[in-house]
Amino acid sequence: MSRISSQLASYAALLSLCAVACSSPTVPDDSVTFPKGFLWGSATAAFQVEKGNANSDWAAWVETPGKIKNADKPSLNGPDAFAHIDDDIAALKSAGQVMYRFSIEWSRIFPTREDFDANRPNAEALATYKGLLAKLKAAGLKPMVTLQHFTLPVYFADPTKNAEPYGWERPEFPAAFGTFCERMGREYGGLVDYWTTVNEPIVAPLGGYVSGDFPPGLFLAMDRLFTAIKGQAKGHVACYDALHRSDTIDADADGEAVLASVAAHQRTFHPADPENENDVASTERVRYLNNLWFLNAIVRGDWDDDGDMSLEGPNDKKADPAMKGKVDYIGLNYYSDTIIQFQGSVPLFKSLPSRDRLPTGRPRTDLAWDIYPEGFETVLVEAAQYGYPIIVTENGLADATDQNRARFIGEHLLAMGRAMKRGADVRGYLHWSLVDNFEWAEGFCPRFGLYAFDPGTGARTPRGSVATFKKWIDAGRLTKADVDALPPYVSPGAGACVK
Ligand code: BGC
């Protein structure tokens, strides 16, 4: 056994998380039946669908020339969710869904630092979100509310001052987030069924400190990246505890006043060359940092302070009671697979994922992301090892022409069914997204919506795949034959945003 293979074997033992079992599907997938009460729905996020968010770091970022494809801005040509609450609720209902995940924009509720410090919320914003929640409940829909979806108040995170500690890096920030959560729990607890604290920990910092596509726009700032991710973990815990203190009203009388988690962005990772020890070791390291580091910390209280895949470091902690058990379910986002090719050592990650897509022969979305439903089964089984129910908080694809969406959904639901047969306690599936929206640095080119919108009137129009998805939801069941009967993928997606 080579040094690297024996190291990998000991990592696997250390993590006691499926190294082999997770990746080998063993269950036939000719059909899947979903339990009664399964939570079908879709998701959005405030900055991506609302107009008029002027006080976040992203509001400043979209004004910076060259940062956003086609200089798109949600306030200019977005779906304007605040003005289309009834349309969005009608869209959810006619898609046969029962749950809606959306986010509350911190900087909309507290536009300035003075407002935040004095607990002086913006009355209109507060009332609009309350109206949305009340209408969702009246329509029989279960709200899941995210409290931090990528954007940060500009008074804590100013991209024009990126030499200074930014957002999650600031020592006072996790507690400030906890304060925001406490206020939201008190304000809206009686109307919210599920909370998401932080959307996709790690992902926004990767964009902000490694690739520079997101604010604060830095490249390979690895120490700052890790400081930010640790801040997110502490912020999640502060928020989780705050919600458990402040949200004491059971929104649907099911005996659970508070159900809170993160929405973890889980991926599968494969070495570009399985014979190359550097590729293999880098793959395992990136998988650990992306899929396990954060969940180990907030679920098991295992704090790997230096990110070295062991709990022997001077600041590491095992089963820290202050961090442990800080989820009530696991929110899981899944999109795709990443091929890892060693590109020389960088701190923390040791190596970075390849920036160019490597040829895999798999079908691809409009963003050239591989369509890889097998990975969905793998990450669900991997996450099931933590022992909590799972809600899929995002899964979807960029597909402007809608030629691939129904097959994509069907293949992913079959993969989810296989994971459920292998023991993953999946309680819900939320599609990303309800409506086309602002896709961060990619602007409005990628079309993730089950619904398109008219930029003039805002009117929502269902794409054809909605009817197929609804048929499966209504039946509570789908078969491999149903999916096989759909047209084959067009690849790369015909509305390609990446040539
Ligand atoms: C994010 C969403 C984003 C989606 C598709 C996820 O990483 O949570 O905000 O729109 O991916 O790009």
mmCIF file of N, CA, C and O in Angstrom, residues 13 23 49 59 110 113 160 208 219 222 236 272 287 357 434:
data_model
loop_
_atom_site.group_PDB
_atom_site.id
_atom_site.type_symbol
_atom_site.label_atom_id
_atom_site.label_comp_id
_atom_site.label_asym_id
_atom_site.label_seq_id
_atom_site.Cartn_x
_atom_site.Cartn_y
_atom_site.Cartn_z
ATOM 1 N N ALA A 13 -11.175 5.635 8.052
ATOM 2 C CA ALA A 13 -11.470 5.079 9.376
ATOM 3 C C ALA A 13 -11.799 6.224 10.333
ATOM 4 O O ALA A 13 -12.772 6.175 11.071
ATOM 5 N N SER A 23 -20.661 4.977 -2.421
ATOM 6 C CA SER A 23 -20.556 5.222 -3.848
ATOM 7 C C SER A 23 -20.971 4.022 -4.694
ATOM 8 O O SER A 23 -20.863 4.070 -5.896
ATOM 9 N N VAL A 49 -34.514 37.135 -6.559
ATOM 10 C CA VAL A 49 -35.861 37.333 -7.130
ATOM 11 C C VAL A 49 -36.521 38.663 -6.770
ATOM 12 O O VAL A 49 -37.520 39.044 -7.374
ATOM 13 N N ALA A 59 -25.543 44.130 -3.642
ATOM 14 C CA ALA A 59 -26.087 45.337 -4.285
ATOM 15 C C ALA A 59 -24.927 46.202 -4.765
ATOM 16 O O ALA A 59 -24.977 46.794 -5.855
ATOM 17 N N PHE A 110 -33.057 45.538 8.023
ATOM 18 C CA PHE A 110 -32.234 46.528 8.732
ATOM 19 C C PHE A 110 -31.292 47.180 7.726
ATOM 20 O O PHE A 110 -30.160 46.724 7.534
ATOM 21 N N ARG A 113 -26.572 50.129 9.718
ATOM 22 C CA ARG A 113 -26.009 49.595 10.957
ATOM 23 C C ARG A 113 -26.730 50.203 12.162
ATOM 24 O O ARG A 113 -26.985 49.503 13.154
ATOM 25 N N THR A 160 -15.856 47.203 -1.425
ATOM 26 C CA THR A 160 -14.858 48.207 -1.818
ATOM 27 C C THR A 160 -13.738 48.297 -0.778
ATOM 28 O O THR A 160 -12.753 48.988 -0.990
ATOM 29 N N GLY A 208 -15.820 34.078 -3.145
ATOM 30 C CA GLY A 208 -15.306 35.371 -2.695
ATOM 31 C C GLY A 208 -13.812 35.409 -2.437
ATOM 32 O O GLY A 208 -13.184 36.465 -2.589
ATOM 33 N N PHE A 219 -8.547 36.402 -4.771
ATOM 34 C CA PHE A 219 -8.092 35.184 -5.438
ATOM 35 C C PHE A 219 -7.159 34.399 -4.517
ATOM 36 O O PHE A 219 -6.200 34.958 -3.978
ATOM 37 N N MET A 222 -6.461 31.848 0.898
ATOM 38 C CA MET A 222 -6.888 30.624 1.563
ATOM 39 C C MET A 222 -7.079 30.786 3.067
ATOM 40 O O MET A 222 -7.986 30.206 3.647
ATOM 41 N N HIS A 236 -23.873 29.818 12.238
ATOM 42 C CA HIS A 236 -24.979 28.853 12.184
ATOM 43 C C HIS A 236 -25.409 28.468 13.592
ATOM 44 O O HIS A 236 -26.606 28.440 13.909
ATOM 45 N N ALA A 272 -9.330 13.046 -11.734
ATOM 46 C CA ALA A 272 -9.208 13.047 -13.195
ATOM 47 C C ALA A 272 -8.531 11.754 -13.650
ATOM 48 O O ALA A 272 -8.941 11.132 -14.623
ATOM 49 N N ARG A 287 -13.307 16.487 -0.987
ATOM 50 C CA ARG A 287 -14.572 15.892 -0.521
ATOM 51 C C ARG A 287 -14.752 16.134 0.980
ATOM 52 O O ARG A 287 -15.817 16.522 1.450
ATOM 53 N N ARG A 357 -13.584 22.413 -17.319
ATOM 54 C CA ARG A 357 -14.320 21.163 -17.273
ATOM 55 C C ARG A 357 -13.509 20.110 -17.993
ATOM 56 O O ARG A 357 -13.048 20.323 -19.106
ATOM 57 N N LEU A 434 -38.240 28.030 -8.351
ATOM 58 C CA LEU A 434 -39.632 28.254 -8.743
ATOM 59 C C LEU A 434 -39.680 29.047 -10.046
ATOM 60 O O LEU A 434 -40.417 28.711 -10.961
#
